[in-house]
Amino acid sequence: MKIAAYHLDGKPGLGIVSADGSSLAPFDLNGNAAEKGVLALVDPEAGRPTATSEKLPLSAVKLRAPVPHPRRNIFCVGKNYYEHAHEFAGSGFDSGAASGAVPDAPIIFSKVPECVSAAGDPIPVDSRVSSAIDYEAELAVIIGRGGRGISKDKAMEHVWGYTIVNDITARDLQGRHKQWLIGKSQDGFCPMGPVAVTADELDLSKSWVRCHVNGELRQEAPISALIFDIPTLIETLSAGITLYPGDVIATGTPAGVGIGFQPPRYLRPGDRVAVDIDGIGRLENPVSSYHEAMRGAVA
């Protein structure tokens, strides 16, 4: 199933997207449950909500991030495609490059929950804070069944589904602070969506991730090219950290990010960034100045 979280007339909803993508069937949920997005389906305490027979045109709703309010930081993975590992190691911003371009274990960092935004929301560029805003197209895993000490051979049993994230990054802050939290967690730096799909909907062996900036293809790679695959990431994280239903893991980005060009090609107000993953859809966001983005949010 493809699941969309949305607002209709200012009220939250959650529904199953039709096969042709033109409409959705809302779940029978109260407002508090619907406000959680797909967490209303993932959380074992929420029961099993059913879809109604109503059909809403998708064009009539405002899409929200599938997990609009993550319960804790989003787990992220750095340098998880070979070519990107090399381009980042050569960028001058990789504090761990001295130990080799390709990591011998997953590099884990996080983004704070409050930086999540939806498809169509502006990516804010605050020139007072950073002048080096970059894009990173990524597949994100949504955990369905929690656990600790999960082995690779059991890991996929813990996956509820997938969505798309754009791991927006302030490269200058990333380089200045060495640890990545500040550069990765600025307001609006985690566009997510446009929908989530259940695990049975996506064939990871055939799915590709792509990113276009202003219509120009910048990133393209099969998900099967991950250095550390999803079972390895789940095993690594859960070895000493208990995973919970609704946890989100962003799996890493392919080569072609802005910092990989000479000179770097950072995002500027007026740009449009679109991330496509086969089987999920397209996450598209405009880039605007921070003040314009905030005016739009208030409006």
CSV table of C-alpha atoms in Angstrom, one decimal:
chain,number,residue,atom,x,y,z
A,1,MET,CA,0.0,0.0,0.0
A,2,LYS,CA,0.9,3.6,-0.5
A,3,ILE,CA,-0.1,5.8,2.4
A,4,ALA,CA,-0.5,9.5,2.5
A,5,ALA,CA,-0.7,11.8,5.5
A,6,TYR,CA,-2.5,15.0,4.7
A,7,HIS,CA,-4.5,18.0,5.9
A,8,LEU,CA,-8.0,18.7,4.6
A,9,ASP,CA,-9.6,22.0,5.7
A,10,GLY,CA,-7.0,22.2,8.4
A,11,LYS,CA,-7.7,18.8,9.8
A,12,PRO,CA,-5.2,15.9,9.7
A,13,GLY,CA,-6.0,12.7,7.9
A,14,LEU,CA,-4.4,9.5,6.7
A,15,GLY,CA,-5.4,7.4,3.7
A,16,ILE,CA,-4.6,4.7,1.1
A,17,VAL,CA,-3.5,6.2,-2.2
A,18,SER,CA,-5.3,4.7,-5.2
A,19,ALA,CA,-3.4,2.7,-7.8
A,20,ASP,CA,-3.5,5.5,-10.3
A,21,GLY,CA,-2.4,8.1,-7.7
A,22,SER,CA,-5.5,10.3,-8.3
A,23,SER,CA,-7.4,9.7,-5.0
A,24,LEU,CA,-7.2,8.3,-1.5
A,25,ALA,CA,-9.4,6.3,0.8
A,26,PRO,CA,-9.2,7.9,4.3
A,27,PHE,CA,-8.7,5.7,7.4
A,28,ASP,CA,-11.3,5.9,10.1
A,29,LEU,CA,-9.1,7.7,12.6
A,30,ASN,CA,-9.8,10.5,15.1
A,31,GLY,CA,-7.8,13.7,14.8
A,32,ASN,CA,-5.2,12.8,17.5
A,33,ALA,CA,-4.4,9.5,15.8
A,34,ALA,CA,-4.3,11.0,12.3
A,35,GLU,CA,-2.0,13.7,13.5
A,36,LYS,CA,0.7,11.1,13.9
A,37,GLY,CA,0.8,10.2,10.2
A,38,VAL,CA,1.8,6.6,9.5
A,39,LEU,CA,2.7,6.1,13.1
A,40,ALA,CA,-1.1,5.5,13.6
A,41,LEU,CA,-0.6,2.4,11.5
A,42,VAL,CA,2.8,1.3,12.8
A,43,ASP,CA,2.2,1.7,16.6
A,44,PRO,CA,0.9,-1.7,17.9
A,45,GLU,CA,-1.1,0.2,20.6
A,46,ALA,CA,-3.1,2.0,17.9
A,47,GLY,CA,-5.0,-1.1,16.8
A,48,ARG,CA,-5.8,-1.7,13.2
A,49,PRO,CA,-7.7,1.2,11.6
A,50,THR,CA,-9.6,0.5,8.5
A,51,ALA,CA,-10.0,2.5,5.3
A,52,THR,CA,-13.4,4.0,4.6
A,53,SER,CA,-15.3,3.8,1.3
A,54,GLU,CA,-14.9,7.5,0.8
A,55,LYS,CA,-12.7,8.7,-2.1
A,56,LEU,CA,-10.9,12.0,-1.8
A,57,PRO,CA,-9.2,13.5,-4.8
A,58,LEU,CA,-5.5,13.8,-4.0
A,59,SER,CA,-5.5,17.2,-5.5
A,60,ALA,CA,-7.9,18.4,-2.8
A,61,VAL,CA,-5.5,17.7,0.1
A,62,LYS,CA,-2.3,19.2,1.4
A,63,LEU,CA,0.3,16.4,1.8
A,64,ARG,CA,2.2,16.1,5.1
A,65,ALA,CA,5.3,14.2,5.8
A,66,PRO,CA,4.4,10.5,6.4
A,67,VAL,CA,6.0,10.7,9.8
A,68,PRO,CA,5.3,14.4,10.6
A,69,HIS,CA,6.4,14.2,14.2
A,70,PRO,CA,9.2,11.5,14.7
A,71,ARG,CA,9.3,10.4,18.3
A,72,ARG,CA,13.1,10.9,18.4
A,73,ASN,CA,16.0,11.8,16.1
A,74,ILE,CA,16.1,10.3,12.6
A,75,PHE,CA,19.0,7.9,12.3
A,76,CYS,CA,21.2,8.7,9.3
A,77,VAL,CA,24.0,7.0,7.5
A,78,GLY,CA,27.0,8.8,6.0
A,79,LYS,CA,29.1,7.8,3.0
A,80,ASN,CA,27.0,4.7,2.2
A,81,TYR,CA,27.6,4.6,-1.6
A,82,TYR,CA,31.1,4.0,-2.9
A,83,GLU,CA,31.3,6.9,-5.4
A,84,HIS,CA,29.8,9.4,-2.9
A,85,ALA,CA,32.3,8.2,-0.2
A,86,HIS,CA,35.1,9.2,-2.6
A,87,GLU,CA,33.6,12.5,-3.6
A,88,PHE,CA,33.0,13.5,0.0
A,89,ALA,CA,36.4,12.4,1.1
A,90,GLY,CA,37.9,14.6,-1.5
A,91,SER,CA,35.7,17.6,-0.7
A,92,GLY,CA,37.8,18.9,2.2
A,93,PHE,CA,34.8,18.7,4.5
A,94,ASP,CA,35.2,15.1,5.6
A,95,SER,CA,36.9,15.1,9.1
A,96,GLY,CA,37.4,11.3,8.9
A,97,ALA,CA,39.0,11.2,5.4
A,98,ALA,CA,42.4,10.4,6.8
A,99,SER,CA,41.2,7.0,7.8
A,100,GLY,CA,40.1,6.2,4.2
A,101,ALA,CA,37.4,7.2,1.9
A,102,VAL,CA,35.2,4.1,2.3
A,103,PRO,CA,34.2,3.4,5.9
A,104,ASP,CA,34.7,-0.1,7.3
A,105,ALA,CA,31.6,0.3,9.5
A,106,PRO,CA,28.4,2.3,9.1
A,107,ILE,CA,28.8,6.0,9.9
A,108,ILE,CA,25.8,7.0,12.0
A,109,PHE,CA,24.6,10.5,12.8
A,110,SER,CA,21.2,12.0,13.4
A,111,LYS,CA,18.8,14.8,12.5
A,112,VAL,CA,16.4,16.3,15.1
A,113,PRO,CA,12.7,15.5,14.6
A,114,GLU,CA,11.8,19.2,14.3
A,115,CYS,CA,13.6,19.6,10.9
A,116,VAL,CA,11.1,17.3,9.1
A,117,SER,CA,9.0,19.0,6.4
A,118,ALA,CA,6.6,17.9,3.7
A,119,ALA,CA,6.6,17.6,-0.1
A,120,GLY,CA,6.1,21.1,-1.5
A,121,ASP,CA,7.4,22.9,1.6
A,122,PRO,CA,10.2,25.3,0.9
A,123,ILE,CA,13.8,24.4,1.8
A,124,PRO,CA,14.9,27.5,3.7
A,125,VAL,CA,18.3,29.1,3.0
A,126,ASP,CA,19.3,31.4,5.8
A,127,SER,CA,22.3,33.3,4.5
A,128,ARG,CA,23.1,34.6,8.1
A,129,VAL,CA,23.7,31.0,9.1
A,130,SER,CA,25.1,29.1,6.1
A,131,SER,CA,26.1,29.8,2.5
A,132,ALA,CA,26.6,26.2,1.5
A,133,ILE,CA,23.3,24.4,1.4
A,134,ASP,CA,23.4,21.0,-0.2
A,135,TYR,CA,20.9,18.2,-1.2
A,136,GLU,CA,21.1,14.4,-0.5
A,137,ALA,CA,18.5,12.1,-2.0
A,138,GLU,CA,17.9,9.1,0.2
A,139,LEU,CA,15.7,6.1,0.8
A,140,ALA,CA,14.3,6.0,4.4
A,141,VAL,CA,13.3,2.9,6.3
A,142,ILE,CA,10.4,3.1,8.8
A,143,ILE,CA,10.7,0.5,11.6
A,144,GLY,CA,7.5,-1.4,12.3
A,145,ARG,CA,8.5,-3.8,15.0
A,146,GLY,CA,11.1,-2.7,17.6
A,147,GLY,CA,13.8,-4.6,19.2
A,148,ARG,CA,17.4,-4.8,20.4
A,149,GLY,CA,20.1,-7.1,19.2
A,150,ILE,CA,18.4,-7.7,15.9
A,151,SER,CA,20.4,-10.0,13.6
A,152,LYS,CA,20.7,-9.3,9.9
A,153,ASP,CA,18.8,-12.4,9.0
A,154,LYS,CA,15.8,-11.2,11.0
A,155,ALA,CA,16.1,-7.5,10.3
A,156,MET,CA,13.7,-7.2,7.4
A,157,GLU,CA,10.9,-8.6,9.7
A,158,HIS,CA,11.2,-5.3,11.6
A,159,VAL,CA,10.7,-3.1,8.6
A,160,TRP,CA,7.2,-1.6,8.2
A,161,GLY,CA,7.9,0.3,5.1
A,162,TYR,CA,9.8,3.1,3.3
A,163,THR,CA,9.6,6.7,2.3
A,164,ILE,CA,11.9,9.4,0.7
A,165,VAL,CA,14.0,12.0,2.5
A,166,ASN,CA,16.2,14.8,1.3
A,167,ASP,CA,19.0,15.1,3.8
A,168,ILE,CA,19.6,18.8,3.3
A,169,THR,CA,23.0,19.8,4.7
A,170,ALA,CA,24.8,23.0,5.5
A,171,ARG,CA,28.3,22.0,4.4
A,172,ASP,CA,30.1,24.9,6.0
A,173,LEU,CA,28.5,24.1,9.4
A,174,GLN,CA,29.2,20.4,8.9
A,175,GLY,CA,32.9,21.2,8.3
A,176,ARG,CA,33.2,23.8,11.1
A,177,HIS,CA,31.6,21.7,13.9
A,178,LYS,CA,33.1,18.3,12.8
A,179,GLN,CA,30.1,16.5,14.3
A,180,TRP,CA,27.2,16.7,11.8
A,181,LEU,CA,24.1,17.4,14.0
A,182,ILE,CA,24.0,21.2,13.6
A,183,GLY,CA,24.7,21.2,9.8
A,184,LYS,CA,22.1,18.5,9.2
A,185,SER,CA,19.3,19.7,11.6
A,186,GLN,CA,18.5,23.2,10.6
A,187,ASP,CA,14.8,24.1,10.3
A,188,GLY,CA,13.3,22.5,7.2
A,189,PHE,CA,16.3,20.4,6.5
A,190,CYS,CA,14.5,17.0,6.2
A,191,PRO,CA,11.8,17.1,3.4
A,192,MET,CA,10.0,13.7,3.7
A,193,GLY,CA,7.4,12.0,1.4
A,194,PRO,CA,5.4,12.4,-0.6
A,195,VAL,CA,4.0,9.1,0.7
A,196,ALA,CA,5.1,6.1,2.6
A,197,VAL,CA,4.9,2.6,1.2
A,198,THR,CA,4.5,-0.7,3.0
A,199,ALA,CA,7.5,-3.1,2.8
A,200,ASP,CA,5.8,-5.4,0.3
A,201,GLU,CA,5.3,-2.5,-2.1
A,202,LEU,CA,9.0,-2.0,-2.9
A,203,ASP,CA,11.5,-4.3,-4.6
A,204,LEU,CA,14.8,-3.1,-3.3
A,205,SER,CA,16.7,-5.1,-5.8
A,206,LYS,CA,15.2,-3.1,-8.7
A,207,SER,CA,14.6,0.3,-7.2
A,208,TRP,CA,16.8,3.4,-8.0
A,209,VAL,CA,17.1,6.7,-6.3
A,210,ARG,CA,17.5,9.9,-8.4
A,211,CYS,CA,17.8,13.6,-7.7
A,212,HIS,CA,17.1,16.5,-10.2
A,213,VAL,CA,17.9,20.1,-9.5
A,214,ASN,CA,16.1,22.5,-11.8
A,215,GLY,CA,15.4,19.5,-14.0
A,216,GLU,CA,19.1,18.5,-14.3
A,217,LEU,CA,19.9,14.9,-13.2
A,218,ARG,CA,22.5,15.2,-10.4
A,219,GLN,CA,22.2,11.8,-8.6
A,220,GLU,CA,21.3,8.3,-9.8
A,221,ALA,CA,22.1,4.9,-8.3
A,222,PRO,CA,20.4,1.6,-7.5
A,223,ILE,CA,19.5,1.0,-3.9
A,224,SER,CA,21.3,-2.3,-4.2
A,225,ALA,CA,24.6,-0.4,-4.5
A,226,LEU,CA,24.5,0.6,-0.8
A,227,ILE,CA,27.8,-0.2,0.9
A,228,PHE,CA,26.0,-1.3,4.1
A,229,ASP,CA,22.6,-2.8,3.2
A,230,ILE,CA,19.4,-2.3,5.3
A,231,PRO,CA,19.8,-5.5,7.3
A,232,THR,CA,23.3,-4.4,8.3
A,233,LEU,CA,22.2,-1.0,9.3
A,234,ILE,CA,19.4,-2.4,11.5
A,235,GLU,CA,21.8,-4.9,13.1
A,236,THR,CA,24.4,-2.2,13.7
A,237,LEU,CA,21.9,0.3,15.3
A,238,SER,CA,20.0,-2.3,17.4
A,239,ALA,CA,23.2,-3.9,18.8
A,240,GLY,CA,23.0,-1.6,21.8
A,241,ILE,CA,20.2,0.8,21.0
A,242,THR,CA,16.6,-0.4,21.3
A,243,LEU,CA,14.7,0.4,18.1
A,244,TYR,CA,11.0,1.4,18.4
A,245,PRO,CA,8.1,1.3,16.0
A,246,GLY,CA,8.1,4.4,13.9
A,247,ASP,CA,11.9,5.0,14.1
A,248,VAL,CA,13.2,6.3,10.8
A,249,ILE,CA,16.6,5.4,9.2
A,250,ALA,CA,17.9,7.4,6.3
A,251,THR,CA,20.1,5.0,4.4
A,252,GLY,CA,22.6,7.3,2.6
A,253,THR,CA,23.0,9.2,-0.6
A,254,PRO,CA,24.6,8.5,-4.0
A,255,ALA,CA,27.3,10.6,-5.7
A,256,GLY,CA,26.4,13.8,-7.4
A,257,VAL,CA,25.8,16.1,-4.4
A,258,GLY,CA,26.6,19.8,-4.8
A,259,ILE,CA,29.8,19.6,-2.9
A,260,GLY,CA,31.1,17.0,-5.4
A,261,PHE,CA,31.3,19.6,-8.2
A,262,GLN,CA,34.2,22.0,-8.9
A,263,PRO,CA,33.2,24.6,-7.9
A,264,PRO,CA,30.5,23.3,-5.6
A,265,ARG,CA,26.9,23.7,-6.8
A,266,TYR,CA,25.0,24.6,-3.7
A,267,LEU,CA,21.2,25.4,-3.6
A,268,ARG,CA,20.0,28.9,-4.1
A,269,PRO,CA,16.6,30.5,-3.6
A,270,GLY,CA,14.5,29.8,-6.7
A,271,ASP,CA,15.9,26.3,-7.2
A,272,ARG,CA,13.7,23.2,-7.2
A,273,VAL,CA,14.9,19.9,-6.0
A,274,ALA,CA,13.1,16.6,-6.9
A,275,VAL,CA,14.0,13.2,-5.5
A,276,ASP,CA,12.5,10.1,-7.2
A,277,ILE,CA,12.6,6.5,-5.9
A,278,ASP,CA,11.0,3.8,-8.0
A,279,GLY,CA,8.0,2.4,-6.3
A,280,ILE,CA,7.5,5.4,-4.0
A,281,GLY,CA,7.2,8.5,-6.0
A,282,ARG,CA,8.7,12.0,-6.3
A,283,LEU,CA,9.5,14.3,-3.4
A,284,GLU,CA,9.8,17.8,-4.8
A,285,ASN,CA,10.6,21.0,-2.9
A,286,PRO,CA,11.3,24.6,-3.9
A,287,VAL,CA,14.2,26.5,-2.3
A,288,SER,CA,13.6,29.9,-0.8
A,289,SER,CA,15.1,32.4,1.5
A,290,TYR,CA,14.5,31.7,5.2
A,291,HIS,CA,12.3,34.8,5.6
A,292,GLU,CA,10.2,33.9,2.5
A,293,ALA,CA,9.8,30.4,3.9
A,294,MET,CA,8.7,31.7,7.3
A,295,ARG,CA,6.2,34.1,5.7
A,296,GLY,CA,4.7,31.2,3.8
A,297,ALA,CA,4.5,29.1,6.9
A,298,VAL,CA,2.6,31.9,8.7
A,299,ALA,CA,0.3,32.5,5.8
